[in-house]
């Protein structure tokens, strides 16, 4: 692979475009053509890039430009063209046609797409272009979220893939996860499975606490900083819908039905209540005249917003206390032994998460370290393999899955007892992802 | 001395973690690091129980300021909360500002040398992200003469080490540009080294020479005279454990765990000197001396003498780069260069990762992070890794002897240890 000295960023003014450009200009020391619809927007992107990595030293090597005036010239002198325009074939394909015409042989072209087919997007290119076309799925904000899913398709060359992976890892400091060209790749496929199924359960238990109850059950003691529904509200319900619809339409695995968008999500989207970015969605925060903020949660039954409730669920309190004292296995023992609906739901989703993550090995990724990395670095969720260890090993985990009627993946059936199942320990301390 | 105290290894926490954000405390940090260290070294809590019955094991906790950061004193007794196997084990907390880890190591070494115990658990710990950086800066001021040097001063330590930079520049009549370039190179090396260390605080942070040179402005603010953010180590939450053993126990351990006794490194030398506490007194005392920090140099010399070694025998250094100026001064204190010519060693790449005398392959305090009471213990652990060829991606090829310098205050308490096989 050619040394990457000059890069073109398309979509330079977006959060992902400017953030990725900042990383490339800073860590990679590259000259970066910052292209947007107009030069003013591109200049804003440069300032956002400087602010994101907090170094003025990159400003001088970022060149603002517009698609209309500068795309061909910038692409022709680039070693890597990183396209971060809107997530649709209709927008990406015409741009790819232009890049393909201007591109020199050997130039890498990649997209940040979180769900579109890389193989289909690659079709805009000649044979050399297809060989050098990838998905480089960075996460937001790129400087802080170091995951990069490097998505390959059948036309890639293994040597180029390896060299690009090394560049992303060693030079840009990304935690690189290799995934195949499958819908939503690894991180979003696993993450949105859980989020969407939790959303269904919120509807099923709407009169017992609904959205707030499910997020409480799936809170920090289950290994995530933010509840799954708070995450959906954070990324936006429209984005959530686009991702789960894509997976639902293009996959047929055992969790297929769980990817159907819940009706109340659609209702909220139709009403323009997309989540935090639109001032409210599953939850909303109201600022009172005295400056105090009050949080509300959407009542799925009534369609109104109720004050966000507090819960007092003894087993969750006990598990949190154990985690606060770094007794992770003790916390999982509490979860395993607790009785009641909330504990049943917690065990169901812990089982589902592990089962689904491990079941994708072989299809979406080649090794479990890739799904573990995707969830740990991309979502800040405790990776599935680490969970197996905290639960007491494969046998104990299988017991939990069987009790929750969740399929047991082959990888777990074949695992050796008494040996650590989680193998990313030196790179990511999974304990840090539990919140007490 | 070199046949009395052996180092069996240990473990550190990931210095990137923020334990308060995780909803955890110094206590959980102690539990994780001790569990990890024992597992890594291959000593069980049952073994601790066995040794305790015969009064052969003791605990030494290095900590600077848990009273202020965590509202908790008496940390020496806290390992009993980690595991009941430690009930009854003699334990105490040791404090010497940023050299707290070393004073704990020193106590442990002394007890083993005196044949009081066979196994010493040395645990350095500091939780610092419990307060804002300005409040923490004030707490750290108590490592100086608070009333004279820190009271009412925002971030007193960068200012004290900024003064050290001023004195170096004036005393040796250096060209400012060349000197500041050398300091920037120290930052660059430490950050670059930290990228190879999976437990380093800054492993995902951006830094290069160009940025280190671009001092001033919002993105690399001046914090202490000439020194800017990139010249400073940054505090963090962290803990480290090293296990020290008597010769008899080291032999027993080697046999039990299938290791070769000759592969277990030993403490070959040590030095401990205390300079006048205020920076002004240090400056006045050093007028006319070749060294601006003569007591730091003396501590190194003491250690060399006790080990019967010299700089030519040392393959790797871990130094207290709380600021670039402190690492700069350490270069001549180690004997790598003449005083006043440190910049030449830096320019020639001598202290770089692949250089003849690599300093801080771990990343040092600037790269790994500076949990005050844990830093000395972490340095010893890093020397252990280097001389046993277990430092992974940051291994210095063929390292046999390593030296660490850990200082408390403005180079007030100086501790040096030499570890080798």
XYZ file of N, CA, C and O in Angstrom, chain A residues 15 46 67 95 99 146 149 153 201 209 211 217 222 226 257 267 275 285 297 309 352 391 395 403 412 426:
104
model
N -19.874 16.211 11.806
C -19.154 15.844 13.035
C -18.161 14.714 12.753
O -17.017 14.747 13.214
N -12.633 22.654 9.259
C -11.229 22.723 9.701
C -11.165 23.185 11.160
O -10.442 22.597 11.981
N -17.001 20.526 -3.391
C -17.134 19.371 -4.303
C -17.089 19.848 -5.751
O -16.420 19.260 -6.591
N -21.240 10.386 -6.162
C -19.926 10.893 -5.713
C -18.853 9.865 -6.046
O -17.761 10.212 -6.505
N -15.325 10.191 -8.034
C -14.033 9.806 -7.430
C -13.339 8.799 -8.342
O -12.139 8.889 -8.616
N -12.198 5.167 19.738
C -11.095 4.775 18.857
C -11.400 3.577 17.960
O -10.560 3.154 17.191
N -14.201 -0.049 12.439
C -14.535 -1.318 11.781
C -13.978 -1.225 10.370
O -14.375 -0.340 9.602
N -14.669 -6.457 1.352
C -15.609 -7.136 0.454
C -14.809 -8.106 -0.415
O -13.561 -8.124 -0.331
N -39.497 -4.944 24.844
C -39.846 -5.309 26.233
C -40.436 -4.105 26.975
O -41.322 -4.258 27.813
N -43.553 0.139 34.221
C -42.421 1.087 34.266
C -41.834 1.357 32.895
O -41.052 2.270 32.724
N -40.214 2.196 29.557
C -38.876 2.606 29.109
C -37.916 2.758 30.296
O -36.791 2.246 30.276
N -33.099 -1.832 34.497
C -32.669 -3.238 34.526
C -31.367 -3.422 33.733
O -30.502 -4.193 34.112
N -24.920 -3.995 34.409
C -24.849 -4.994 33.330
C -23.749 -4.641 32.318
O -23.704 -5.204 31.228
N -24.525 3.728 29.693
C -25.821 4.322 29.412
C -26.812 3.192 29.122
O -26.453 2.221 28.453
N -36.810 -11.426 14.213
C -38.020 -10.692 14.608
C -37.726 -9.539 15.562
O -38.491 -8.576 15.639
N -44.237 6.085 15.863
C -45.146 7.185 16.246
C -44.341 8.421 16.633
O -44.642 9.538 16.227
N -35.518 12.221 19.636
C -34.554 11.957 20.713
C -33.930 13.249 21.183
O -34.479 14.336 20.974
N -35.945 16.497 28.695
C -35.555 17.250 29.886
C -36.164 18.643 29.779
O -36.042 19.309 28.747
N -40.202 10.895 30.969
C -40.082 9.712 30.110
C -41.408 9.471 29.391
O -42.483 9.703 29.953
N -39.280 8.077 36.754
C -39.398 7.462 38.087
C -38.056 6.982 38.658
O -37.104 6.802 37.917
N -28.968 -13.078 25.975
C -29.205 -12.734 24.571
C -27.975 -12.030 23.981
O -27.526 -12.337 22.878
N -19.432 -14.376 34.632
C -20.547 -15.254 35.030
C -20.056 -16.583 35.593
O -20.846 -17.389 36.074
N -19.778 -23.022 31.208
C -20.870 -23.882 31.708
C -21.958 -23.056 32.391
O -23.145 -23.263 32.170
N -31.848 -21.475 30.708
C -32.971 -21.074 31.571
C -33.772 -19.941 30.927
O -34.984 -19.832 31.142
N -19.458 -21.304 22.354
C -19.537 -21.439 23.804
C -19.608 -22.929 24.192
O -18.988 -23.351 25.169
N -5.457 -7.571 27.750
C -4.314 -6.667 27.761
C -4.593 -5.369 27.018
O -3.877 -4.391 27.169
